Coordinates of C-alpha atoms in Angstrom, one line a residue:
Chain A
M1 CA 0.0 0.0 -0.1
E2 CA 1.2 3.4 -0.8
K3 CA 2.4 5.7 2.1
I4 CA 0.7 8.9 1.7
F5 CA 1.5 10.6 5.0
A6 CA 4.3 10.2 7.2
R7 CA 6.4 11.9 10.0
S8 CA 8.5 14.6 8.6
K9 CA 12.2 13.9 8.4
G10 CA 12.6 17.2 10.3
L11 CA 11.3 15.4 13.5
T12 CA 12.8 12.6 15.4
D13 CA 10.8 9.5 16.5
V14 CA 10.5 11.0 20.2
A15 CA 6.7 11.3 20.9
F16 CA 5.4 14.7 21.6
S17 CA 4.8 15.2 25.3
F18 CA 2.3 17.9 24.9
C19 CA -1.2 18.0 26.6
P20 CA -4.3 17.1 24.4
G21 CA -5.3 20.0 22.2
C22 CA -2.1 21.9 22.6
T23 CA -0.9 23.3 19.4
H24 CA 2.9 23.1 19.9
G25 CA 3.0 19.9 18.1
T26 CA 1.2 21.3 15.0
I27 CA 3.7 24.1 14.9
M28 CA 6.7 22.1 15.5
R29 CA 5.5 19.7 12.5
L30 CA 5.2 22.8 10.3
I31 CA 8.9 23.9 10.9
A32 CA 10.0 20.3 10.6
E33 CA 8.3 20.2 7.2
V34 CA 9.9 23.4 6.1
L35 CA 13.3 22.3 7.2
E36 CA 12.8 19.1 5.1
E37 CA 11.4 20.8 2.2
L38 CA 14.3 23.3 2.1
E39 CA 16.7 20.4 2.5
I40 CA 18.4 22.2 5.4
I41 CA 17.9 19.8 8.4
E42 CA 21.6 19.0 8.4
D43 CA 22.5 22.8 8.2
T44 CA 20.3 24.0 10.9
I45 CA 20.9 24.6 14.5
G46 CA 17.7 25.3 16.6
I47 CA 17.9 27.1 19.9
S48 CA 15.2 26.1 22.4
P49 CA 13.7 28.0 25.4
V50 CA 12.5 26.9 28.8
G51 CA 9.0 25.7 29.4
C52 CA 7.0 23.3 27.3
A53 CA 8.4 24.8 24.2
G54 CA 11.9 23.9 25.5
F55 CA 11.1 20.0 24.8
C56 CA 11.3 20.8 21.1
Q57 CA 15.0 20.1 21.4
N58 CA 14.2 16.4 21.6
F59 CA 11.6 16.4 18.8
F60 CA 13.6 18.1 15.8
S61 CA 16.1 16.1 13.9
C62 CA 18.5 19.0 13.7
D63 CA 21.1 20.0 16.2
F64 CA 19.9 22.0 19.1
I65 CA 21.0 24.2 21.9
G66 CA 19.0 24.8 25.1
A67 CA 19.2 28.6 26.0
P68 CA 18.4 30.2 29.2
H69 CA 15.0 31.8 29.7
G70 CA 14.5 34.5 27.3
R71 CA 18.0 34.3 25.8
A72 CA 17.5 32.2 22.7
Q73 CA 18.1 34.8 20.3
A74 CA 21.3 36.0 22.0
V75 CA 22.5 32.3 22.0
G76 CA 21.4 31.9 18.3
I77 CA 23.2 35.2 17.3
G78 CA 26.4 33.7 18.8
V79 CA 25.9 30.5 16.8
K80 CA 25.1 32.5 13.6
R81 CA 28.2 34.9 13.9
A82 CA 30.4 31.8 14.5
L83 CA 28.8 29.8 11.5
P84 CA 27.3 32.4 9.0
D85 CA 26.5 29.7 6.5
R86 CA 24.3 27.6 8.8
T87 CA 20.6 28.2 9.4
V88 CA 19.7 29.2 12.9
F89 CA 16.2 29.5 14.2
T90 CA 14.8 30.0 17.7
Y91 CA 11.6 28.5 19.0
Q92 CA 10.2 30.8 21.9
G93 CA 7.0 31.2 24.0
D94 CA 5.5 34.7 24.3
G95 CA 6.8 35.2 27.8
D96 CA 10.2 34.2 26.6
I97 CA 10.5 36.5 23.7
A98 CA 8.1 39.4 24.8
A99 CA 8.9 39.5 28.5
I100 CA 12.1 38.2 29.9
G101 CA 13.9 38.2 26.6
T102 CA 12.5 41.5 25.0
Q103 CA 15.9 43.2 24.8
H104 CA 17.4 40.5 22.8
A105 CA 14.3 40.4 20.4
I106 CA 14.4 44.0 19.9
H107 CA 18.2 44.2 19.2
A108 CA 18.2 41.1 17.0
A109 CA 15.5 42.9 14.8
A110 CA 17.2 46.3 15.2
R111 CA 20.6 44.8 13.9
G112 CA 18.9 42.6 11.3
E113 CA 20.4 39.4 12.6
K114 CA 20.2 36.8 10.0
I115 CA 18.3 34.3 12.2
T116 CA 14.5 33.3 12.2
S117 CA 12.4 33.4 15.4
I118 CA 9.2 31.6 15.9
M119 CA 7.1 33.1 18.7
V120 CA 4.4 30.9 20.2
N121 CA 1.7 32.9 21.8
N122 CA -0.8 31.2 24.0
A123 CA -1.3 34.1 26.1
I124 CA -0.1 32.4 29.2
Y125 CA 3.0 30.9 30.9
G126 CA 2.1 27.1 30.3
M127 CA 4.6 24.7 32.1
T128 CA 4.8 26.8 35.2
G129 CA 1.0 26.4 35.7
G130 CA -0.7 29.2 33.9
Q131 CA 0.5 32.6 35.1
M132 CA -0.2 35.9 33.4
A133 CA 2.0 36.8 30.4
P134 CA 2.6 40.1 28.6
T135 CA 0.1 38.6 26.0
T136 CA -2.6 37.7 28.4
I137 CA -5.6 39.4 27.2
E138 CA -7.8 41.8 29.2
G139 CA -10.2 40.0 31.9
M140 CA -8.3 36.7 31.3
K141 CA -8.0 34.8 34.6
T142 CA -4.7 33.3 35.4
S143 CA -3.1 32.1 38.5
T144 CA -1.4 35.4 38.9
S145 CA -4.4 37.5 37.8
P146 CA -7.1 35.6 39.6
Y147 CA -9.6 38.4 39.2
G148 CA -8.8 38.8 35.4
R149 CA -6.1 40.9 33.8
D150 CA -6.7 44.4 34.6
N151 CA -5.4 46.7 31.8
I152 CA -5.2 49.7 34.3
L153 CA -2.9 47.6 36.7
D154 CA -1.0 45.4 34.3
G155 CA -1.2 47.2 31.1
A156 CA -2.9 46.2 27.8
P157 CA -1.5 43.0 26.2
M158 CA 1.5 43.6 24.0
D159 CA 1.2 42.9 20.3
F160 CA 4.8 42.0 20.1
P161 CA 5.1 41.3 16.4
K162 CA 4.0 44.9 15.7
V163 CA 6.6 46.1 18.0
I164 CA 9.4 44.3 16.1
A165 CA 7.8 45.2 12.6
N166 CA 8.8 48.7 13.4
L167 CA 12.6 48.0 13.4
E168 CA 14.3 48.5 10.0
G169 CA 16.4 45.2 10.4
A170 CA 13.1 43.0 10.7
V171 CA 12.4 42.4 7.0
Y172 CA 9.7 39.8 7.5
V173 CA 7.1 39.7 10.2
A174 CA 3.9 37.7 10.3
S175 CA 1.4 36.7 12.8
V176 CA -0.4 33.4 12.0
S177 CA -2.6 30.9 13.7
V178 CA -3.0 27.2 13.6
D179 CA -6.7 26.9 14.5
S180 CA -8.0 25.6 11.2
P181 CA -6.6 23.6 8.2
K182 CA -6.6 26.9 6.3
N183 CA -4.7 28.8 8.8
I184 CA -2.2 26.0 9.3
K185 CA -1.6 26.3 5.5
K186 CA -1.0 30.0 5.7
A187 CA 1.1 29.5 8.9
K188 CA 3.4 27.0 7.1
E189 CA 3.7 29.5 4.1
A190 CA 4.9 32.3 6.8
I191 CA 7.3 30.1 8.5
K192 CA 8.7 28.8 5.0
K193 CA 9.3 32.6 3.9
A194 CA 10.9 33.3 7.3
F195 CA 13.5 30.5 6.6
K196 CA 14.0 31.6 3.0
V197 CA 14.6 35.2 4.2
Q198 CA 17.4 33.9 6.3
Q199 CA 18.8 31.8 3.4
A200 CA 18.8 34.9 1.3
G201 CA 20.7 36.8 4.0
L202 CA 18.0 39.5 4.0
G203 CA 17.7 40.2 7.7
F204 CA 15.8 39.3 10.8
A205 CA 12.5 37.3 10.3
L206 CA 9.7 36.8 13.0
V207 CA 6.7 34.6 12.8
S208 CA 4.2 34.8 15.5
V209 CA 1.8 31.8 15.9
L210 CA -1.3 32.0 18.1
S211 CA -1.4 28.8 20.2
T212 CA -3.9 27.1 22.7
C213 CA -3.2 25.9 26.2
P214 CA -6.4 24.0 27.0
T215 CA -4.9 22.8 30.4
N216 CA -4.2 26.2 31.9
W217 CA -7.1 27.9 30.0
G218 CA -9.3 25.2 31.7
M219 CA -11.0 24.3 28.5
T220 CA -11.6 21.5 26.1
P221 CA -9.4 21.3 23.0
V222 CA -12.4 22.4 20.8
D223 CA -13.4 25.2 23.1
S224 CA -9.8 26.3 23.1
L225 CA -9.7 26.8 19.4
N226 CA -13.0 28.8 19.6
W227 CA -11.7 30.9 22.4
L228 CA -8.5 31.7 20.4
R229 CA -10.6 32.6 17.3
E230 CA -13.0 34.8 19.4
N231 CA -10.8 36.4 21.8
M232 CA -7.1 36.4 20.6
M233 CA -7.5 36.9 16.7
P234 CA -9.4 40.2 17.2
I235 CA -6.8 41.6 19.5
Y236 CA -3.6 40.5 17.7
E237 CA -3.1 41.8 14.2
M238 CA -3.0 38.8 12.0
G239 CA -1.4 38.4 8.5
E240 CA 1.9 39.5 7.2
L241 CA 2.8 42.7 9.2
K242 CA 5.9 43.4 7.2
V243 CA 7.4 42.3 4.0
T244 CA 10.1 44.4 2.5
E245 CA 10.7 44.6 -1.3
E246 CA 13.4 42.1 -1.3
V247 CA 11.5 39.7 0.7
E248 CA 8.5 40.3 -1.7
A249 CA 11.0 39.4 -4.7
L250 CA 11.9 36.0 -3.1
Chain B
M1 CA 60.2 38.2 20.0
E2 CA 58.5 41.5 19.5
K3 CA 58.3 43.7 22.5
V4 CA 55.9 46.4 22.8
L5 CA 54.5 49.1 25.2
M6 CA 50.7 48.6 25.6
K7 CA 48.0 49.4 28.1
G8 CA 46.9 46.3 30.1
N9 CA 43.4 45.9 28.8
E10 CA 44.7 46.2 25.1
I11 CA 47.3 43.4 25.9
I12 CA 44.3 41.1 26.7
G13 CA 42.8 41.9 23.3
E14 CA 46.2 41.4 21.4
A15 CA 46.6 37.9 23.3
A16 CA 43.1 36.9 22.4
I17 CA 43.8 37.6 18.7
R18 CA 47.1 35.7 18.7
S19 CA 45.3 32.8 20.6
G20 CA 43.2 32.2 17.6
C21 CA 40.0 34.0 19.0
K22 CA 37.8 35.1 16.3
L23 CA 34.7 36.1 18.3
F24 CA 34.2 38.8 20.9
F25 CA 30.8 39.7 22.4
G26 CA 30.8 42.4 24.9
Y27 CA 29.3 45.7 26.3
P28 CA 31.3 48.7 27.2
I29 CA 32.1 49.3 30.9
T30 CA 34.8 51.3 32.5
P31 CA 37.5 50.2 33.4
S32 CA 37.4 47.4 30.9
T33 CA 36.2 49.3 27.6
E34 CA 39.9 49.3 26.1
V35 CA 39.5 45.4 25.6
V36 CA 36.3 45.8 23.3
E37 CA 37.9 49.0 21.8
Y38 CA 41.2 47.3 20.9
L39 CA 39.4 44.4 19.5
S40 CA 36.9 46.4 17.4
K41 CA 39.8 47.9 15.7
H42 CA 42.1 44.8 15.4
L43 CA 39.9 41.7 15.2
P44 CA 37.7 42.4 12.1
P45 CA 40.7 43.1 9.8
K46 CA 42.0 39.5 10.8
G47 CA 38.8 37.9 9.9
G48 CA 37.2 38.0 13.3
T49 CA 33.9 39.4 14.7
V50 CA 33.2 41.9 17.4
L51 CA 29.7 42.5 18.3
Q52 CA 28.6 45.1 20.8
A53 CA 25.6 43.5 22.3
E54 CA 22.5 45.1 23.7
D55 CA 23.6 44.4 27.3
E56 CA 25.9 42.0 29.2
I57 CA 23.2 39.4 29.5
G58 CA 23.0 39.3 25.5
A59 CA 26.8 39.2 25.4
I60 CA 27.3 36.2 27.6
N61 CA 24.6 34.4 25.8
M62 CA 26.1 35.1 22.5
C63 CA 29.5 33.7 23.8
Y64 CA 27.3 30.7 25.1
G65 CA 26.1 30.2 21.5
A66 CA 29.5 30.6 19.8
A67 CA 31.2 28.4 22.2
C68 CA 28.7 25.7 21.4
T69 CA 30.2 25.7 17.8
G70 CA 33.6 25.1 19.3
S71 CA 34.9 28.5 18.4
R72 CA 37.1 30.3 20.6
V73 CA 35.2 33.2 22.2
L74 CA 35.9 36.2 24.6
T75 CA 34.0 38.7 26.5
A76 CA 35.2 41.2 29.0
S77 CA 33.6 43.4 31.5
S78 CA 33.8 45.0 35.1
S79 CA 32.2 44.1 38.2
P80 CA 28.5 45.3 37.7
G81 CA 28.5 44.0 34.1
V82 CA 30.1 40.5 35.3
S83 CA 27.2 40.3 37.8
L84 CA 24.7 40.7 34.9
K85 CA 26.5 37.7 33.1
Q86 CA 26.2 35.4 36.1
E87 CA 23.2 33.3 34.8
G88 CA 24.9 32.8 31.4
I89 CA 28.2 31.8 33.1
S90 CA 26.3 29.3 35.1
Y91 CA 24.6 27.8 32.0
S92 CA 28.1 28.0 30.2
A93 CA 29.6 25.9 33.0
A94 CA 26.6 23.4 33.1
V95 CA 26.9 22.7 29.3
E96 CA 30.9 22.7 29.8
L97 CA 31.7 25.3 27.3
P98 CA 35.2 26.7 26.8
M99 CA 35.3 30.4 26.9
V100 CA 37.3 33.2 28.3
I101 CA 35.7 35.8 30.5
V102 CA 37.7 38.9 31.7
N103 CA 36.6 40.8 34.8
V104 CA 38.5 44.0 35.3
N105 CA 37.4 44.3 38.9
R106 CA 36.3 47.8 39.9
C107 CA 35.3 48.6 43.7
G108 CA 31.7 47.9 44.8
P109 CA 29.1 47.0 45.8
G110 CA 26.6 48.7 43.8
L111 CA 28.0 51.0 41.0
G112 CA 30.9 51.7 43.1
G113 CA 34.0 53.4 41.6
L114 CA 36.7 52.7 39.1
G115 CA 39.6 52.2 41.3
P116 CA 41.3 48.8 41.6
A117 CA 39.6 46.3 43.9
Q118 CA 39.5 42.6 44.7
S119 CA 35.8 42.7 45.9
D120 CA 34.8 40.2 43.4
Y121 CA 36.9 37.2 44.8
F122 CA 34.0 35.3 46.2
Q123 CA 31.9 35.8 43.2
S124 CA 34.8 34.5 41.0
V125 CA 36.1 31.6 42.9
K126 CA 32.8 30.3 44.8
G127 CA 30.6 30.1 41.7
G128 CA 29.0 33.6 41.4
G129 CA 26.0 32.5 39.6
H130 CA 23.4 29.9 40.7
G131 CA 24.1 26.1 41.0
D132 CA 27.2 24.4 42.0
Y133 CA 30.0 25.0 39.6
R134 CA 33.5 26.3 39.4
L135 CA 35.5 28.6 36.9
I136 CA 39.2 28.2 36.4
V137 CA 40.3 31.7 37.7
L138 CA 43.6 33.2 36.7
A139 CA 45.0 36.4 38.5
P140 CA 47.7 38.2 36.6
S141 CA 49.8 40.8 38.4
T142 CA 51.7 42.3 35.5
A143 CA 51.2 43.3 31.8
Q144 CA 53.1 40.1 30.7
E145 CA 50.8 38.0 32.9
L146 CA 47.9 39.6 31.4
Y147 CA 49.2 38.4 27.9
D148 CA 50.4 35.0 29.1
F149 CA 47.4 34.1 31.2
T150 CA 44.9 35.0 28.4
M151 CA 46.7 32.8 26.2
Q152 CA 46.8 30.2 28.7
G153 CA 43.1 30.8 29.5
F154 CA 42.1 29.8 26.1
D155 CA 44.0 26.5 26.4
L156 CA 42.8 25.7 29.8
A157 CA 39.3 26.4 28.7
D158 CA 39.5 24.0 25.7
Q159 CA 41.6 21.3 27.6
Y160 CA 39.0 21.1 30.5
R161 CA 35.8 22.2 28.5
N162 CA 35.3 24.9 31.3
P163 CA 34.9 28.6 31.2
V164 CA 38.0 30.5 32.4
L165 CA 37.9 33.7 34.2
I166 CA 40.9 36.2 34.0
L167 CA 40.5 38.4 37.2
T168 CA 42.4 41.6 36.7
D169 CA 41.5 45.2 37.9
G170 CA 41.5 48.7 36.8
F171 CA 45.0 49.3 37.9
L172 CA 46.5 46.6 35.7
G173 CA 44.1 47.3 32.9
Q174 CA 45.0 51.0 32.7
T175 CA 48.7 50.8 33.3
M176 CA 51.1 50.7 30.3
E177 CA 53.9 48.3 30.6
P178 CA 56.3 46.4 28.2
V179 CA 55.2 43.2 27.0
V180 CA 56.9 40.3 25.0
L181 CA 54.4 39.1 22.5
K182 CA 55.3 35.5 22.8
E183 CA 54.2 33.0 20.2
R184 CA 50.9 31.0 21.0
P185 CA 51.8 27.7 22.7
E186 CA 50.9 24.5 20.8
P187 CA 47.3 24.2 21.5
P188 CA 46.1 21.2 23.4
K189 CA 44.6 18.3 21.5
V190 CA 40.9 18.5 22.3
D191 CA 37.9 16.4 21.6
R192 CA 35.4 18.1 19.5
S193 CA 32.8 15.3 19.3
W194 CA 30.4 17.5 21.4
V195 CA 30.3 20.5 19.2
V196 CA 27.0 21.7 17.6
D197 CA 27.4 22.8 14.1
G198 CA 24.8 21.1 12.0
A199 CA 24.1 17.3 12.0
K200 CA 25.6 16.6 8.7
G201 CA 26.5 12.9 8.4
R202 CA 26.1 12.4 11.9
E203 CA 23.5 12.0 14.7
K204 CA 22.0 15.2 15.9
R205 CA 23.5 16.7 19.1
I206 CA 21.8 18.7 21.9
L207 CA 23.8 21.0 24.2
A208 CA 21.4 21.8 27.2
S209 CA 21.6 21.6 30.9
Y210 CA 17.9 20.7 31.5
S211 CA 17.1 17.6 33.5
L212 CA 13.9 16.9 35.4
T213 CA 15.1 13.4 36.5
N214 CA 16.9 13.6 39.9
E215 CA 18.9 10.6 39.1
I216 CA 20.3 12.2 35.9
G217 CA 20.7 15.4 37.7
E218 CA 23.0 13.9 40.4
D219 CA 24.9 12.0 37.7
N220 CA 25.6 15.4 36.0
N221 CA 26.7 16.9 39.4
L222 CA 29.1 13.9 40.0
R223 CA 30.5 14.2 36.5
W224 CA 31.3 18.1 37.0
E225 CA 32.7 17.3 40.5
K226 CA 35.0 14.9 39.0
K227 CA 36.3 17.3 36.5
Y228 CA 36.6 20.0 39.2
K229 CA 38.5 17.6 41.4
N230 CA 40.8 16.9 38.4
I231 CA 41.4 20.6 37.8
Q232 CA 42.2 21.0 41.5
E233 CA 44.7 18.2 41.5
K234 CA 46.5 19.4 38.3
E235 CA 46.2 23.1 37.8
Q236 CA 47.1 25.0 41.1
Q237 CA 49.6 27.7 40.1
W238 CA 51.4 30.1 42.4
E239 CA 54.6 32.2 42.9
E240 CA 56.8 32.0 46.0
F241 CA 59.0 35.0 46.8
H242 CA 61.6 34.6 49.7
T243 CA 59.5 31.8 51.2
E244 CA 62.3 29.1 51.8
D245 CA 63.4 30.5 55.2
A246 CA 60.3 32.6 56.0
E247 CA 59.0 33.0 59.5
Y248 CA 56.1 35.2 58.4
L249 CA 54.2 35.0 55.0
L250 CA 52.4 37.5 53.1
V251 CA 49.6 36.1 50.9
S252 CA 48.3 38.3 48.1
Y253 CA 47.4 38.1 44.3
G254 CA 47.3 40.4 41.4
T255 CA 48.1 44.2 41.9
T256 CA 48.6 43.7 45.8
G257 CA 50.6 40.8 45.2
R258 CA 53.1 42.8 43.2
I259 CA 53.2 45.5 46.0
C260 CA 53.9 42.8 48.5
K261 CA 57.2 42.0 46.7
S262 CA 58.5 45.2 47.8
T263 CA 57.3 44.8 51.3
V264 CA 59.2 41.6 51.4
L265 CA 62.5 43.3 50.2
N266 CA 62.1 46.0 52.7
A267 CA 61.4 43.6 55.6
R268 CA 64.5 41.4 54.5
K269 CA 66.6 44.7 54.9
K270 CA 65.3 45.2 58.4
G271 CA 66.0 41.4 59.2
I272 CA 62.5 40.2 59.3
K273 CA 62.2 36.9 57.5
L274 CA 59.0 37.6 55.6
G275 CA 58.1 35.8 52.4
L276 CA 55.2 35.9 49.8
I277 CA 53.0 33.4 48.2
R278 CA 51.3 35.0 45.3
P279 CA 48.4 32.7 44.1
I280 CA 48.1 32.6 40.4
T281 CA 45.0 30.5 40.2
L282 CA 42.4 31.6 42.5
W283 CA 40.3 28.6 41.5
P284 CA 41.8 26.1 42.0
Y285 CA 43.1 27.7 45.0
P286 CA 46.9 26.8 45.4
E287 CA 46.5 25.0 48.7
K288 CA 49.6 22.9 47.9
A289 CA 51.7 26.1 48.0
F290 CA 51.1 26.2 52.0
I291 CA 52.0 22.6 52.7
P292 CA 55.7 23.1 53.3
Y293 CA 54.9 26.1 55.6
K294 CA 51.9 24.7 57.7
D295 CA 54.2 23.8 60.6
K296 CA 57.2 26.3 60.1
V297 CA 55.6 29.7 59.8
K298 CA 54.8 31.7 62.8
G299 CA 52.0 33.8 61.2
I300 CA 50.3 35.0 57.9
V301 CA 48.9 38.2 56.7
T302 CA 46.8 38.3 53.7
V303 CA 46.9 41.6 51.7
E304 CA 43.5 42.2 50.1
L305 CA 41.4 44.9 48.4
N306 CA 38.2 43.9 50.1
T307 CA 36.9 43.2 53.6
G308 CA 38.7 39.9 53.7
Q309 CA 37.6 37.2 51.2
M310 CA 40.7 35.2 50.0
I311 CA 41.7 35.0 53.8
E312 CA 39.1 32.1 54.2
D313 CA 40.9 30.0 51.7
V314 CA 44.2 30.8 53.4
K315 CA 42.9 29.6 56.7
L316 CA 41.6 26.5 55.2
A317 CA 44.7 25.9 53.3
V318 CA 46.8 26.1 56.6
E319 CA 44.1 24.4 58.5
C320 CA 44.1 27.4 61.0
K321 CA 47.5 26.1 62.4
M322 CA 48.8 29.8 62.8
P323 CA 47.4 33.3 63.2
V324 CA 46.1 34.5 59.9
H325 CA 45.6 38.2 59.7
L326 CA 44.1 40.6 57.2
Y327 CA 45.6 43.9 55.9
R328 CA 43.2 45.4 53.5
R329 CA 42.4 48.7 51.6
Q330 CA 39.1 49.3 50.1
G331 CA 37.0 51.5 47.7
G332 CA 39.6 51.8 45.1
M333 CA 42.6 52.5 47.4
L334 CA 45.8 50.6 47.0
P335 CA 48.2 50.1 49.9
N336 CA 51.8 51.0 49.6
E337 CA 54.6 48.7 50.5
H338 CA 55.4 50.5 53.7
E339 CA 52.1 50.4 55.3
I340 CA 51.9 46.6 54.8
L341 CA 55.3 46.2 56.7
D342 CA 54.1 48.5 59.4
Y343 CA 51.1 46.2 59.8
V344 CA 53.2 43.1 59.8
E345 CA 55.5 44.5 62.4
D346 CA 52.6 45.7 64.5
I347 CA 50.6 42.5 64.5
F348 CA 53.5 40.2 65.1
S349 CA 55.2 42.7 67.5
L350 CA 58.3 42.8 65.4
T351 CA 59.2 46.4 66.2
A352 CA 62.1 45.3 68.3
V353 CA 63.9 43.6 65.5
E354 CA 67.2 45.5 64.9
E355 CA 68.1 46.7 61.5
V356 CA 70.8 45.0 59.7

């Protein structure tokens, strides 16, 4: 019988350890497919963060470095500056890239560092049990905002890709979602473009992917996807936020 | 061999270039800034990269990434900046990455001042960051040693797969002295089978320090402990000065170690049998240096630029078999050779000794 669907070569045979309904696995699969299709698995060094996203170091079949919380881009830049002909990508949660590691993200973009960053935004700190993140939306209850995020007290949630898109060295910035087959397809296209940008040496590329955390949101997988659509997608600007002419020409 | 007159901080940069270091990540801070300035001018023309990072945290993590590829990498900073680097240093020690870190110690705590200090001794030799790790710490006391120890630092880092710290101060960093630009020694043959540079034709590799299994965690700690014990056994370095017949010993490193030599010579002129042990490796602490003198010497004075930090290691090294006193200056002040001798004479009641 003909095999029409298999594990991507970009993934190892280690089983995903994510909770049911978590979309980390979908996002990792998309990245793995892109690495395989661009034939860069053996040339790629991935940088993993902490938390659930940190497990990605076991799932991808390329070399990996585990970074301190928030430092993935600084670590990736060290690798890229040492080995400019390799592909370097960071896989980071929203708290990692938009809270504790903000300075590295801003300056990676400002310097136009030739690395690719994937930001996975589930509006919460997942592994530590669901605390408020810079991306937690107004009124959302978390273990550190038990009465709901108060925008007066905590500030409004940060649309981080828009911050990055303002910087000249960021040549491709996209915000995508993996809530539906249609959006998964769009997400993969954005991720692929973000890697091609690096191959062409054009500058810094960021793809933010809206993601679910059913366990800490206290919802079923299906309800989580609906909640993401109804509550996150209206707040975070979706689509390609920045595509420079050079990237357009790719 | 070429002999040049250079500023201490620049010598570190030149030694790094001649050691085959192609990557520097740093952030300017007085009194270490000449290291990054010198390398910014001289490393790129030789095919290297100097990147001024957004902050010290970025710089040390860039070093972490670069070191994962097996490349020789350097960063340099001063006390508050080195505090910011501690998380990254802990991670680098855990992943066992060779790199050289320079701390041009300025006085503190807090923002402090720019004068020479040894206030970061504890931070340097007892871990500094979180977790249970050690850095190899070298303490130069002359321009030539800044050059030699920087070169040696890269080799030790490679040999033991461990970060090496060069602990210097603003006095050494800012002083111009002649230096012989020695050839790079034959680099140690090192295993590179751990390097992360793309899994071409081999199994993928992961360099990380995460372990949620306590049993694996303990195995890791035991492995690091074994390496640290091996370094303690093999790499203790120190200089002795008029120690053979010494009745009293000064113990001091770096800038004050140098000043103490004058104190010893002055004491000898007065008939006081004073000697000096000058630790070169601060970790591993040169405990072996004290063995011949444990039952022989009447007393010890450590001379430090802090409230008394190294004195704890001296007391352990001599098993508290004799009085160990502290003479210290702080806040960027240096002692002169005379005030150290006055203290020695006073504390050991040696004022009655006749001049020869």
